[in-house]
Amino acid sequence: MSNSIYNKLEACLKSVREKTDFVPEIALVLGSGLGAFADEKVNVEVSVNYDEIEGFPVSTVPGHKGRFVFGTVGGVNVAVMQGRVHYYEGYPISDVVLPARLLRMMGAKVLFLTNAAGGINPDFSAGDFMLIRDHVALFAPNPLVGTNVEELGTRFPDMSNVYDNKLCEIILDTAKELNISIKQGVYAQLTGPSYETPAEIRMLGKMGVDAVGMSTAVEAIAARHAGMKVCGISCIPNQASGIRKDPLTHEEVQQIASAAAPRFKALIAEAIENISDYISTEGIS
Ligand code: HPA
């Protein structure tokens, strides 16, 4: 049976392949405030705007540029997503995870996710980083609902080690080397676009959630389904609703995320090199 999701992916891949034959080893998704990573840390070979790719979802959020940057970081082939689409923009969930799947089809072995997230854990302060150790995705639609895309993965994929332990260790070691402090915790994806109420945050805290945002977990699910190794870091620009006492604005989130960006970018660039060494040593495909 022909699968419309896979057909769309193939059309996107064809469209990208008409522009470049670049094969990424690591795919990196840049969250709020981090877009400059692509301009500062990547030796760019070619960039492709999302709107040049047939059928590709294009972000409407201020501060989210929409393009792939293909190039190298410390000699490692990376595909960087400068901007991602969110479910709250109105796209079907299959479109939200289309880029992750497309990057897999281009050859990426690792998906490195970043985002901005509200801190729920009382030990977290604005400007902290959190290594994502696990997620709660139950409040967002599961991106694998519908006919399974057999070409990518199995119907009932295991999710017991979504954020790869070894990649997590590498990121922790890298942060230590660079003297960058990093917390660890569980990330929950909600749909947004409204921020949470204090009652919702209390509930999430009781469920064991450390940080909350509007992206990432669904992309991680799709990437694991397609056989990629996944890791992720949240920048915590704010304490979540109710923990902080004053109202939250998108501008503030962007501003604090941008202020933390230099440390974030240094950590990611170095971690990419260390992850690549691990991939080649282990012969990961
Ligand atoms: N909630 C949800 N998403 C977010 C937040 C938040 O407090 N901060 C940054 N992204």
PDB file of C-alpha atoms and ligand atoms in Angstrom:
ATOM      1  CA  MET A   1       0.000   0.000   0.000  1.00  0.00           C
ATOM      2  CA  SER A   2       1.379   3.424  -0.824  1.00  0.00           C
ATOM      3  CA  ASN A   3       1.961   5.529   2.263  1.00  0.00           C
ATOM      4  CA  SER A   4       1.263   9.243   1.831  1.00  0.00           C
ATOM      5  CA  ILE A   5       3.709  10.228   4.577  1.00  0.00           C
ATOM      6  CA  TYR A   6       6.506   8.302   2.928  1.00  0.00           C
ATOM      7  CA  ASN A   7       5.573   9.633  -0.498  1.00  0.00           C
ATOM      8  CA  LYS A   8       5.833  13.177   0.830  1.00  0.00           C
ATOM      9  CA  LEU A   9       9.209  12.391   2.419  1.00  0.00           C
ATOM     10  CA  GLU A  10      10.468  11.004  -0.864  1.00  0.00           C
ATOM     11  CA  ALA A  11       9.347  14.156  -2.686  1.00  0.00           C
ATOM     12  CA  CYS A  12      11.158  16.299  -0.078  1.00  0.00           C
ATOM     13  CA  LEU A  13      14.285  14.160  -0.374  1.00  0.00           C
ATOM     14  CA  LYS A  14      14.214  14.465  -4.159  1.00  0.00           C
ATOM     15  CA  SER A  15      13.853  18.219  -3.841  1.00  0.00           C
ATOM     16  CA  VAL A  16      16.833  18.446  -1.453  1.00  0.00           C
ATOM     17  CA  ARG A  17      18.900  16.062  -3.583  1.00  0.00           C
ATOM     18  CA  GLU A  18      18.386  18.332  -6.594  1.00  0.00           C
ATOM     19  CA  LYS A  19      20.269  20.989  -4.601  1.00  0.00           C
ATOM     20  CA  THR A  20      22.893  18.984  -2.715  1.00  0.00           C
ATOM     21  CA  ASP A  21      24.290  15.494  -2.264  1.00  0.00           C
ATOM     22  CA  PHE A  22      25.485  16.362   1.264  1.00  0.00           C
ATOM     23  CA  VAL A  23      25.322  13.437   3.708  1.00  0.00           C
ATOM     24  CA  PRO A  24      25.031  14.548   7.342  1.00  0.00           C
ATOM     25  CA  GLU A  25      26.388  12.432  10.145  1.00  0.00           C
ATOM     26  CA  ILE A  26      24.718  14.438  12.905  1.00  0.00           C
ATOM     27  CA  ALA A  27      21.510  16.450  12.587  1.00  0.00           C
ATOM     28  CA  LEU A  28      21.070  19.371  14.956  1.00  0.00           C
ATOM     29  CA  VAL A  29      17.823  21.181  15.664  1.00  0.00           C
ATOM     30  CA  LEU A  30      18.302  24.701  17.001  1.00  0.00           C
ATOM     31  CA  GLY A  31      15.758  25.989  19.504  1.00  0.00           C
ATOM     32  CA  SER A  32      14.785  29.559  20.451  1.00  0.00           C
ATOM     33  CA  GLY A  33      17.689  32.002  20.627  1.00  0.00           C
ATOM     34  CA  LEU A  34      20.200  29.560  19.136  1.00  0.00           C
ATOM     35  CA  GLY A  35      19.824  30.257  15.434  1.00  0.00           C
ATOM     36  CA  ALA A  36      23.201  32.027  15.260  1.00  0.00           C
ATOM     37  CA  PHE A  37      24.998  28.709  15.883  1.00  0.00           C
ATOM     38  CA  ALA A  38      24.638  27.933  12.205  1.00  0.00           C
ATOM     39  CA  ASP A  39      26.256  31.226  11.180  1.00  0.00           C
ATOM     40  CA  GLU A  40      29.039  31.175  13.780  1.00  0.00           C
ATOM     41  CA  LYS A  41      30.073  27.561  14.268  1.00  0.00           C
ATOM     42  CA  VAL A  42      29.358  25.844  10.972  1.00  0.00           C
ATOM     43  CA  ASN A  43      31.631  25.886   7.915  1.00  0.00           C
ATOM     44  CA  VAL A  44      28.719  26.161   5.569  1.00  0.00           C
ATOM     45  CA  GLU A  45      28.756  24.134   2.369  1.00  0.00           C
ATOM     46  CA  VAL A  46      25.222  24.865   1.282  1.00  0.00           C
ATOM     47  CA  SER A  47      22.008  26.070   2.849  1.00  0.00           C
ATOM     48  CA  VAL A  48      18.509  25.262   1.668  1.00  0.00           C
ATOM     49  CA  ASN A  49      15.490  27.324   2.672  1.00  0.00           C
ATOM     50  CA  TYR A  50      12.547  25.252   3.801  1.00  0.00           C
ATOM     51  CA  ASP A  51      10.283  26.967   1.296  1.00  0.00           C
ATOM     52  CA  GLU A  52      12.504  25.679  -1.522  1.00  0.00           C
ATOM     53  CA  ILE A  53      11.650  22.092  -0.552  1.00  0.00           C
ATOM     54  CA  GLU A  54       8.476  20.718  -2.053  1.00  0.00           C
ATOM     55  CA  GLY A  55       5.827  20.162   0.646  1.00  0.00           C
ATOM     56  CA  PHE A  56       8.149  21.053   3.540  1.00  0.00           C
ATOM     57  CA  PRO A  57       6.473  22.747   6.551  1.00  0.00           C
ATOM     58  CA  VAL A  58       7.601  26.356   7.056  1.00  0.00           C
ATOM     59  CA  SER A  59       7.687  27.980  10.529  1.00  0.00           C
ATOM     60  CA  THR A  60       5.667  31.070  11.314  1.00  0.00           C
ATOM     61  CA  VAL A  61       7.198  31.881  14.745  1.00  0.00           C
ATOM     62  CA  PRO A  62       9.138  35.151  15.093  1.00  0.00           C
ATOM     63  CA  GLY A  63      12.814  34.366  15.756  1.00  0.00           C
ATOM     64  CA  HIS A  64      12.692  31.011  13.950  1.00  0.00           C
ATOM     65  CA  LYS A  65      14.453  31.207  10.583  1.00  0.00           C
ATOM     66  CA  GLY A  66      13.489  28.468   8.242  1.00  0.00           C
ATOM     67  CA  ARG A  67      16.416  26.757   6.582  1.00  0.00           C
ATOM     68  CA  PHE A  68      18.764  23.812   6.612  1.00  0.00           C
ATOM     69  CA  VAL A  69      22.428  24.632   6.886  1.00  0.00           C
ATOM     70  CA  PHE A  70      24.681  21.821   5.690  1.00  0.00           C
ATOM     71  CA  GLY A  71      28.364  21.964   6.518  1.00  0.00           C
ATOM     72  CA  THR A  72      30.998  20.903   9.029  1.00  0.00           C
ATOM     73  CA  VAL A  73      31.673  21.547  12.696  1.00  0.00           C
ATOM     74  CA  GLY A  74      35.218  20.524  13.610  1.00  0.00           C
ATOM     75  CA  GLY A  75      35.339  18.387  10.474  1.00  0.00           C
ATOM     76  CA  VAL A  76      32.052  16.586  11.241  1.00  0.00           C
ATOM     77  CA  ASN A  77      29.288  16.675   8.631  1.00  0.00           C
ATOM     78  CA  VAL A  78      26.253  18.274  10.231  1.00  0.00           C
ATOM     79  CA  ALA A  79      22.802  19.248   9.039  1.00  0.00           C
ATOM     80  CA  VAL A  80      21.545  22.133  11.118  1.00  0.00           C
ATOM     81  CA  MET A  81      17.895  23.082  11.274  1.00  0.00           C
ATOM     82  CA  GLN A  82      17.710  26.793  11.773  1.00  0.00           C
ATOM     83  CA  GLY A  83      14.100  26.862  12.910  1.00  0.00           C
ATOM     84  CA  ARG A  84      11.554  24.090  13.313  1.00  0.00           C
ATOM     85  CA  VAL A  85       7.797  23.958  13.028  1.00  0.00           C
ATOM     86  CA  HIS A  86       5.687  23.446  16.113  1.00  0.00           C
ATOM     87  CA  TYR A  87       2.416  21.579  16.436  1.00  0.00           C
ATOM     88  CA  TYR A  88       0.714  24.752  17.720  1.00  0.00           C
ATOM     89  CA  GLU A  89       1.272  26.387  14.332  1.00  0.00           C
ATOM     90  CA  GLY A  90      -1.466  24.142  13.011  1.00  0.00           C
ATOM     91  CA  TYR A  91       0.547  21.557  11.097  1.00  0.00           C
ATOM     92  CA  PRO A  92      -0.384  17.901  11.326  1.00  0.00           C
ATOM     93  CA  ILE A  93       1.972  16.083  13.688  1.00  0.00           C
ATOM     94  CA  SER A  94       3.353  14.093  10.745  1.00  0.00           C
ATOM     95  CA  ASP A  95       4.611  17.385   9.272  1.00  0.00           C
ATOM     96  CA  VAL A  96       6.156  18.409  12.590  1.00  0.00           C
ATOM     97  CA  VAL A  97       8.355  15.298  12.512  1.00  0.00           C
ATOM     98  CA  LEU A  98       8.916  15.288   8.751  1.00  0.00           C
ATOM     99  CA  PRO A  99      12.268  17.115   9.024  1.00  0.00           C
ATOM    100  CA  ALA A 100      13.689  14.568  11.486  1.00  0.00           C
ATOM    101  CA  ARG A 101      12.680  11.736   9.182  1.00  0.00           C
ATOM    102  CA  LEU A 102      14.033  13.510   6.131  1.00  0.00           C
ATOM    103  CA  LEU A 103      17.386  13.990   7.865  1.00  0.00           C
ATOM    104  CA  ARG A 104      17.458  10.260   8.595  1.00  0.00           C
ATOM    105  CA  MET A 105      16.776   9.552   4.935  1.00  0.00           C
ATOM    106  CA  MET A 106      19.673  11.878   4.030  1.00  0.00           C
ATOM    107  CA  GLY A 107      21.933   9.694   6.175  1.00  0.00           C
ATOM    108  CA  ALA A 108      22.029  11.274   9.653  1.00  0.00           C
ATOM    109  CA  LYS A 109      22.804   8.825  12.445  1.00  0.00           C
ATOM    110  CA  VAL A 110      22.243  11.117  15.411  1.00  0.00           C
ATOM    111  CA  LEU A 111      19.543  13.682  16.091  1.00  0.00           C
ATOM    112  CA  PHE A 112      20.712  16.365  18.539  1.00  0.00           C
ATOM    113  CA  LEU A 113      17.702  18.334  19.760  1.00  0.00           C
ATOM    114  CA  THR A 114      17.764  21.681  21.528  1.00  0.00           C
ATOM    115  CA  ASN A 115      14.976  23.836  22.852  1.00  0.00           C
ATOM    116  CA  ALA A 116      13.954  26.457  25.363  1.00  0.00           C
ATOM    117  CA  ALA A 117      11.913  25.136  28.272  1.00  0.00           C
ATOM    118  CA  GLY A 118      10.348  26.416  31.474  1.00  0.00           C
ATOM    119  CA  GLY A 119      12.021  25.132  34.618  1.00  0.00           C
ATOM    120  CA  ILE A 120       9.789  23.174  37.006  1.00  0.00           C
ATOM    121  CA  ASN A 121      12.468  21.602  39.172  1.00  0.00           C
ATOM    122  CA  PRO A 122      12.943  24.102  42.026  1.00  0.00           C
ATOM    123  CA  ASP A 123      16.728  23.708  41.713  1.00  0.00           C
ATOM    124  CA  PHE A 124      16.651  25.200  38.213  1.00  0.00           C
ATOM    125  CA  SER A 125      17.227  28.927  37.617  1.00  0.00           C
ATOM    126  CA  ALA A 126      16.832  31.101  34.533  1.00  0.00           C
ATOM    127  CA  GLY A 127      19.826  30.592  32.232  1.00  0.00           C
ATOM    128  CA  ASP A 128      20.477  26.968  33.281  1.00  0.00           C
ATOM    129  CA  PHE A 129      20.927  24.101  30.826  1.00  0.00           C
ATOM    130  CA  MET A 130      19.259  20.741  31.271  1.00  0.00           C
ATOM    131  CA  LEU A 131      20.430  17.551  29.634  1.00  0.00           C
ATOM    132  CA  ILE A 132      17.252  15.694  28.666  1.00  0.00           C
ATOM    133  CA  ARG A 133      17.371  12.191  30.174  1.00  0.00           C
ATOM    134  CA  ASP A 134      13.806  11.181  29.347  1.00  0.00           C
ATOM    135  CA  HIS A 135      10.520  12.731  28.276  1.00  0.00           C
ATOM    136  CA  VAL A 136       6.777  12.775  28.827  1.00  0.00           C
ATOM    137  CA  ALA A 137       5.090  13.076  25.447  1.00  0.00           C
ATOM    138  CA  LEU A 138       1.560  12.096  26.501  1.00  0.00           C
ATOM    139  CA  PHE A 139       0.161  15.612  26.130  1.00  0.00           C
ATOM    140  CA  ALA A 140       1.096  15.880  22.454  1.00  0.00           C
ATOM    141  CA  PRO A 141      -0.261  13.660  19.681  1.00  0.00           C
ATOM    142  CA  ASN A 142       1.940  10.651  19.034  1.00  0.00           C
ATOM    143  CA  PRO A 143       3.660  11.244  15.667  1.00  0.00           C
ATOM    144  CA  LEU A 144       3.523   7.542  14.799  1.00  0.00           C
ATOM    145  CA  VAL A 145      -0.294   7.317  14.804  1.00  0.00           C
ATOM    146  CA  GLY A 146      -1.599   6.247  11.402  1.00  0.00           C
ATOM    147  CA  THR A 147      -0.326   3.699   8.930  1.00  0.00           C
ATOM    148  CA  ASN A 148       3.168   2.725   9.995  1.00  0.00           C
ATOM    149  CA  VAL A 149       5.917   3.945   7.692  1.00  0.00           C
ATOM    150  CA  GLU A 150       7.520   0.528   7.313  1.00  0.00           C
ATOM    151  CA  GLU A 151      10.412   1.945   5.288  1.00  0.00           C
ATOM    152  CA  LEU A 152      11.498   3.862   8.390  1.00  0.00           C
ATOM    153  CA  GLY A 153      10.770   1.608  11.337  1.00  0.00           C
ATOM    154  CA  THR A 154       8.633  -0.843  13.207  1.00  0.00           C
ATOM    155  CA  ARG A 155       4.970  -0.408  14.309  1.00  0.00           C
ATOM    156  CA  PHE A 156       5.678  -0.549  18.061  1.00  0.00           C
ATOM    157  CA  PRO A 157       9.121   0.924  18.654  1.00  0.00           C
ATOM    158  CA  ASP A 158      10.789   0.637  22.050  1.00  0.00           C
ATOM    159  CA  MET A 159      11.136   3.934  23.950  1.00  0.00           C
ATOM    160  CA  SER A 160      13.117   2.751  26.974  1.00  0.00           C
ATOM    161  CA  ASN A 161      16.303   4.635  26.034  1.00  0.00           C
ATOM    162  CA  VAL A 162      15.183   7.567  23.878  1.00  0.00           C
ATOM    163  CA  TYR A 163      17.992   9.893  24.958  1.00  0.00           C
ATOM    164  CA  ASP A 164      20.957   7.632  24.430  1.00  0.00           C
ATOM    165  CA  ASN A 165      22.904   7.006  27.647  1.00  0.00           C
ATOM    166  CA  LYS A 166      26.268   7.089  25.935  1.00  0.00           C
ATOM    167  CA  LEU A 167      25.507  10.371  24.142  1.00  0.00           C
ATOM    168  CA  CYS A 168      24.340  11.806  27.479  1.00  0.00           C
ATOM    169  CA  GLU A 169      27.633  10.784  29.085  1.00  0.00           C
ATOM    170  CA  ILE A 170      29.555  12.427  26.253  1.00  0.00           C
ATOM    171  CA  ILE A 171      27.621  15.681  26.684  1.00  0.00           C
ATOM    172  CA  LEU A 172      28.180  15.649  30.457  1.00  0.00           C
ATOM    173  CA  ASP A 173      31.917  15.053  29.968  1.00  0.00           C
ATOM    174  CA  THR A 174      32.085  17.804  27.369  1.00  0.00           C
ATOM    175  CA  ALA A 175      30.316  20.263  29.678  1.00  0.00           C
ATOM    176  CA  LYS A 176      32.776  19.388  32.432  1.00  0.00           C
ATOM    177  CA  GLU A 177      35.744  19.922  30.089  1.00  0.00           C
ATOM    178  CA  LEU A 178      34.394  23.348  29.145  1.00  0.00           C
ATOM    179  CA  ASN A 179      33.501  24.213  32.726  1.00  0.00           C
ATOM    180  CA  ILE A 180      29.848  24.675  31.766  1.00  0.00           C
ATOM    181  CA  SER A 181      27.364  23.658  34.403  1.00  0.00           C
ATOM    182  CA  ILE A 182      24.499  21.457  33.218  1.00  0.00           C
ATOM    183  CA  LYS A 183      21.578  19.957  35.105  1.00  0.00           C
ATOM    184  CA  GLN A 184      19.724  16.802  34.083  1.00  0.00           C
ATOM    185  CA  GLY A 185      16.055  15.952  33.993  1.00  0.00           C
ATOM    186  CA  VAL A 186      12.817  14.904  32.371  1.00  0.00           C
ATOM    187  CA  TYR A 187      11.279  17.107  29.673  1.00  0.00           C
ATOM    188  CA  ALA A 188       7.546  17.246  28.959  1.00  0.00           C
ATOM    189  CA  GLN A 189       6.150  18.421  25.647  1.00  0.00           C
ATOM    190  CA  LEU A 190       2.800  20.197  25.746  1.00  0.00           C
ATOM    191  CA  THR A 191       1.123  21.517  22.641  1.00  0.00           C
ATOM    192  CA  GLY A 192       1.172  25.220  23.574  1.00  0.00           C
ATOM    193  CA  PRO A 193       0.931  27.889  22.330  1.00  0.00           C
ATOM    194  CA  SER A 194      -0.397  29.213  25.642  1.00  0.00           C
ATOM    195  CA  TYR A 195       2.058  28.878  28.483  1.00  0.00           C
ATOM    196  CA  GLU A 196       0.971  26.632  31.340  1.00  0.00           C
ATOM    197  CA  THR A 197      -1.145  27.538  34.351  1.00  0.00           C
ATOM    198  CA  PRO A 198       0.325  27.198  37.847  1.00  0.00           C
ATOM    199  CA  ALA A 199      -1.974  24.180  38.439  1.00  0.00           C
ATOM    200  CA  GLU A 200      -0.647  22.468  35.313  1.00  0.00           C
ATOM    201  CA  ILE A 201       2.910  23.079  36.433  1.00  0.00           C
ATOM    202  CA  ARG A 202       2.167  21.663  39.911  1.00  0.00           C
ATOM    203  CA  MET A 203       0.699  18.576  38.237  1.00  0.00           C
ATOM    204  CA  LEU A 204       3.720  18.117  35.951  1.00  0.00           C
ATOM    205  CA  GLY A 205       6.067  18.547  38.897  1.00  0.00           C
ATOM    206  CA  LYS A 206       4.255  15.791  40.786  1.00  0.00           C
ATOM    207  CA  MET A 207       4.575  13.568  37.712  1.00  0.00           C
ATOM    208  CA  GLY A 208       8.349  13.886  37.828  1.00  0.00           C
ATOM    209  CA  VAL A 209       8.772  16.481  35.088  1.00  0.00           C
ATOM    210  CA  ASP A 210      11.697  18.902  35.448  1.00  0.00           C
ATOM    211  CA  ALA A 211      11.150  21.185  32.443  1.00  0.00           C
ATOM    212  CA  VAL A 212       8.317  21.918  30.036  1.00  0.00           C
ATOM    213  CA  GLY A 213       8.215  23.090  26.434  1.00  0.00           C
ATOM    214  CA  MET A 214       6.383  22.850  23.134  1.00  0.00           C
ATOM    215  CA  SER A 215       8.702  20.748  20.950  1.00  0.00           C
ATOM    216  CA  THR A 216      11.323  18.007  20.930  1.00  0.00           C
ATOM    217  CA  ALA A 217       9.621  14.884  22.340  1.00  0.00           C
ATOM    218  CA  VAL A 218       7.672  14.133  19.160  1.00  0.00           C
ATOM    219  CA  GLU A 219      10.798  14.624  17.062  1.00  0.00           C
ATOM    220  CA  ALA A 220      12.675  12.280  19.403  1.00  0.00           C
ATOM    221  CA  ILE A 221       9.966   9.624  19.006  1.00  0.00           C
ATOM    222  CA  ALA A 222      10.073   9.834  15.205  1.00  0.00           C
ATOM    223  CA  ALA A 223      13.869   9.708  15.221  1.00  0.00           C
ATOM    224  CA  ARG A 224      13.970   6.633  17.480  1.00  0.00           C
ATOM    225  CA  HIS A 225      11.346   4.986  15.294  1.00  0.00           C
ATOM    226  CA  ALA A 226      13.627   5.573  12.319  1.00  0.00           C
ATOM    227  CA  GLY A 227      16.631   4.112  14.148  1.00  0.00           C
ATOM    228  CA  MET A 228      18.534   7.276  15.008  1.00  0.00           C
ATOM    229  CA  LYS A 229      20.369   7.856  18.257  1.00  0.00           C
ATOM    230  CA  VAL A 230      18.972  10.901  20.032  1.00  0.00           C
ATOM    231  CA  CYS A 231      20.222  13.423  22.551  1.00  0.00           C
ATOM    232  CA  GLY A 232      18.864  16.764  23.673  1.00  0.00           C
ATOM    233  CA  ILE A 233      19.560  19.820  25.786  1.00  0.00           C
ATOM    234  CA  SER A 234      17.077  22.398  27.053  1.00  0.00           C
ATOM    235  CA  CYS A 235      18.020  25.951  27.808  1.00  0.00           C
ATOM    236  CA  ILE A 236      15.900  27.099  30.745  1.00  0.00           C
ATOM    237  CA  PRO A 237      15.237  30.811  30.152  1.00  0.00           C
ATOM    238  CA  ASN A 238      12.571  30.997  32.854  1.00  0.00           C
ATOM    239  CA  GLN A 239      11.052  29.240  35.797  1.00  0.00           C
ATOM    240  CA  ALA A 240       7.646  27.892  34.819  1.00  0.00           C
ATOM    241  CA  SER A 241       4.331  29.516  35.624  1.00  0.00           C
ATOM    242  CA  GLY A 242       3.495  29.690  39.322  1.00  0.00           C
ATOM    243  CA  ILE A 243       7.100  29.000  40.317  1.00  0.00           C
ATOM    244  CA  ARG A 244       7.943  32.466  39.013  1.00  0.00           C
ATOM    245  CA  LYS A 245       5.435  35.005  40.267  1.00  0.00           C
ATOM    246  CA  ASP A 246       5.166  37.400  37.303  1.00  0.00           C
ATOM    247  CA  PRO A 247       3.630  36.750  33.859  1.00  0.00           C
ATOM    248  CA  LEU A 248       5.738  35.137  31.128  1.00  0.00           C
ATOM    249  CA  THR A 249       6.344  36.575  27.656  1.00  0.00           C
ATOM    250  CA  HIS A 250       7.850  35.066  24.508  1.00  0.00           C
ATOM    251  CA  GLU A 251      10.149  38.113  24.251  1.00  0.00           C
ATOM    252  CA  GLU A 252      11.633  37.399  27.681  1.00  0.00           C
ATOM    253  CA  VAL A 253      12.131  33.730  26.804  1.00  0.00           C
ATOM    254  CA  GLN A 254      13.967  34.729  23.629  1.00  0.00           C
ATOM    255  CA  GLN A 255      16.061  37.353  25.361  1.00  0.00           C
ATOM    256  CA  ILE A 256      17.330  35.073  28.149  1.00  0.00           C
ATOM    257  CA  ALA A 257      17.833  32.182  25.728  1.00  0.00           C
ATOM    258  CA  SER A 258      19.932  34.511  23.543  1.00  0.00           C
ATOM    259  CA  ALA A 259      21.993  35.637  26.558  1.00  0.00           C
ATOM    260  CA  ALA A 260      22.795  31.988  27.388  1.00  0.00           C
ATOM    261  CA  ALA A 261      23.508  31.219  23.726  1.00  0.00           C
ATOM    262  CA  PRO A 262      27.317  31.688  23.690  1.00  0.00           C
ATOM    263  CA  ARG A 263      27.809  28.961  26.338  1.00  0.00           C
ATOM    264  CA  PHE A 264      25.169  26.798  24.686  1.00  0.00           C
ATOM    265  CA  LYS A 265      26.832  27.097  21.275  1.00  0.00           C
ATOM    266  CA  ALA A 266      30.284  26.252  22.656  1.00  0.00           C
ATOM    267  CA  LEU A 267      28.908  23.172  24.383  1.00  0.00           C
ATOM    268  CA  ILE A 268      27.071  21.927  21.306  1.00  0.00           C
ATOM    269  CA  ALA A 269      30.023  22.458  18.950  1.00  0.00           C
ATOM    270  CA  GLU A 270      32.402  20.533  21.201  1.00  0.00           C
ATOM    271  CA  ALA A 271      29.833  17.808  21.935  1.00  0.00           C
ATOM    272  CA  ILE A 272      29.304  17.253  18.198  1.00  0.00           C
ATOM    273  CA  GLU A 273      32.991  16.475  17.731  1.00  0.00           C
ATOM    274  CA  ASN A 274      33.020  14.100  20.692  1.00  0.00           C
ATOM    275  CA  ILE A 275      29.841  12.358  19.541  1.00  0.00           C
ATOM    276  CA  SER A 276      31.291  11.921  16.061  1.00  0.00           C
ATOM    277  CA  ASP A 277      34.410  10.262  17.503  1.00  0.00           C
ATOM    278  CA  TYR A 278      32.139   7.861  19.362  1.00  0.00           C
ATOM    279  CA  ILE A 279      30.070   7.084  16.252  1.00  0.00           C
ATOM    280  CA  SER A 280      33.128   6.219  14.210  1.00  0.00           C
ATOM    281  CA  THR A 281      34.735   4.171  16.986  1.00  0.00           C
ATOM    282  CA  GLU A 282      31.550   2.165  17.480  1.00  0.00           C
ATOM    283  CA  GLY A 283      30.746   1.916  13.765  1.00  0.00           C
ATOM    284  CA  ILE A 284      27.209   3.210  14.328  1.00  0.00           C
ATOM    285  CA  SER A 285      24.997   3.460  11.263  1.00  0.00           C
TER     286      SER A 285
HETATM  287  N1  HPA B   1       6.589  26.796  29.105  1.00  0.00           N
HETATM  288  C1  HPA B   1       6.530  26.232  27.886  1.00  0.00           C
HETATM  289  N2  HPA B   1       7.427  26.442  26.945  1.00  0.00           N
HETATM  290  C2  HPA B   1       8.460  27.253  27.225  1.00  0.00           C
HETATM  291  C3  HPA B   1       8.587  27.884  28.471  1.00  0.00           C
HETATM  292  C4  HPA B   1       7.602  27.641  29.461  1.00  0.00           C
HETATM  293  O1  HPA B   1       7.645  28.157  30.594  1.00  0.00           O
HETATM  294  N3  HPA B   1       9.730  28.627  28.422  1.00  0.00           N
HETATM  295  C5  HPA B   1      10.269  28.435  27.199  1.00  0.00           C
HETATM  296  N4  HPA B   1       9.503  27.612  26.463  1.00  0.00           N
END
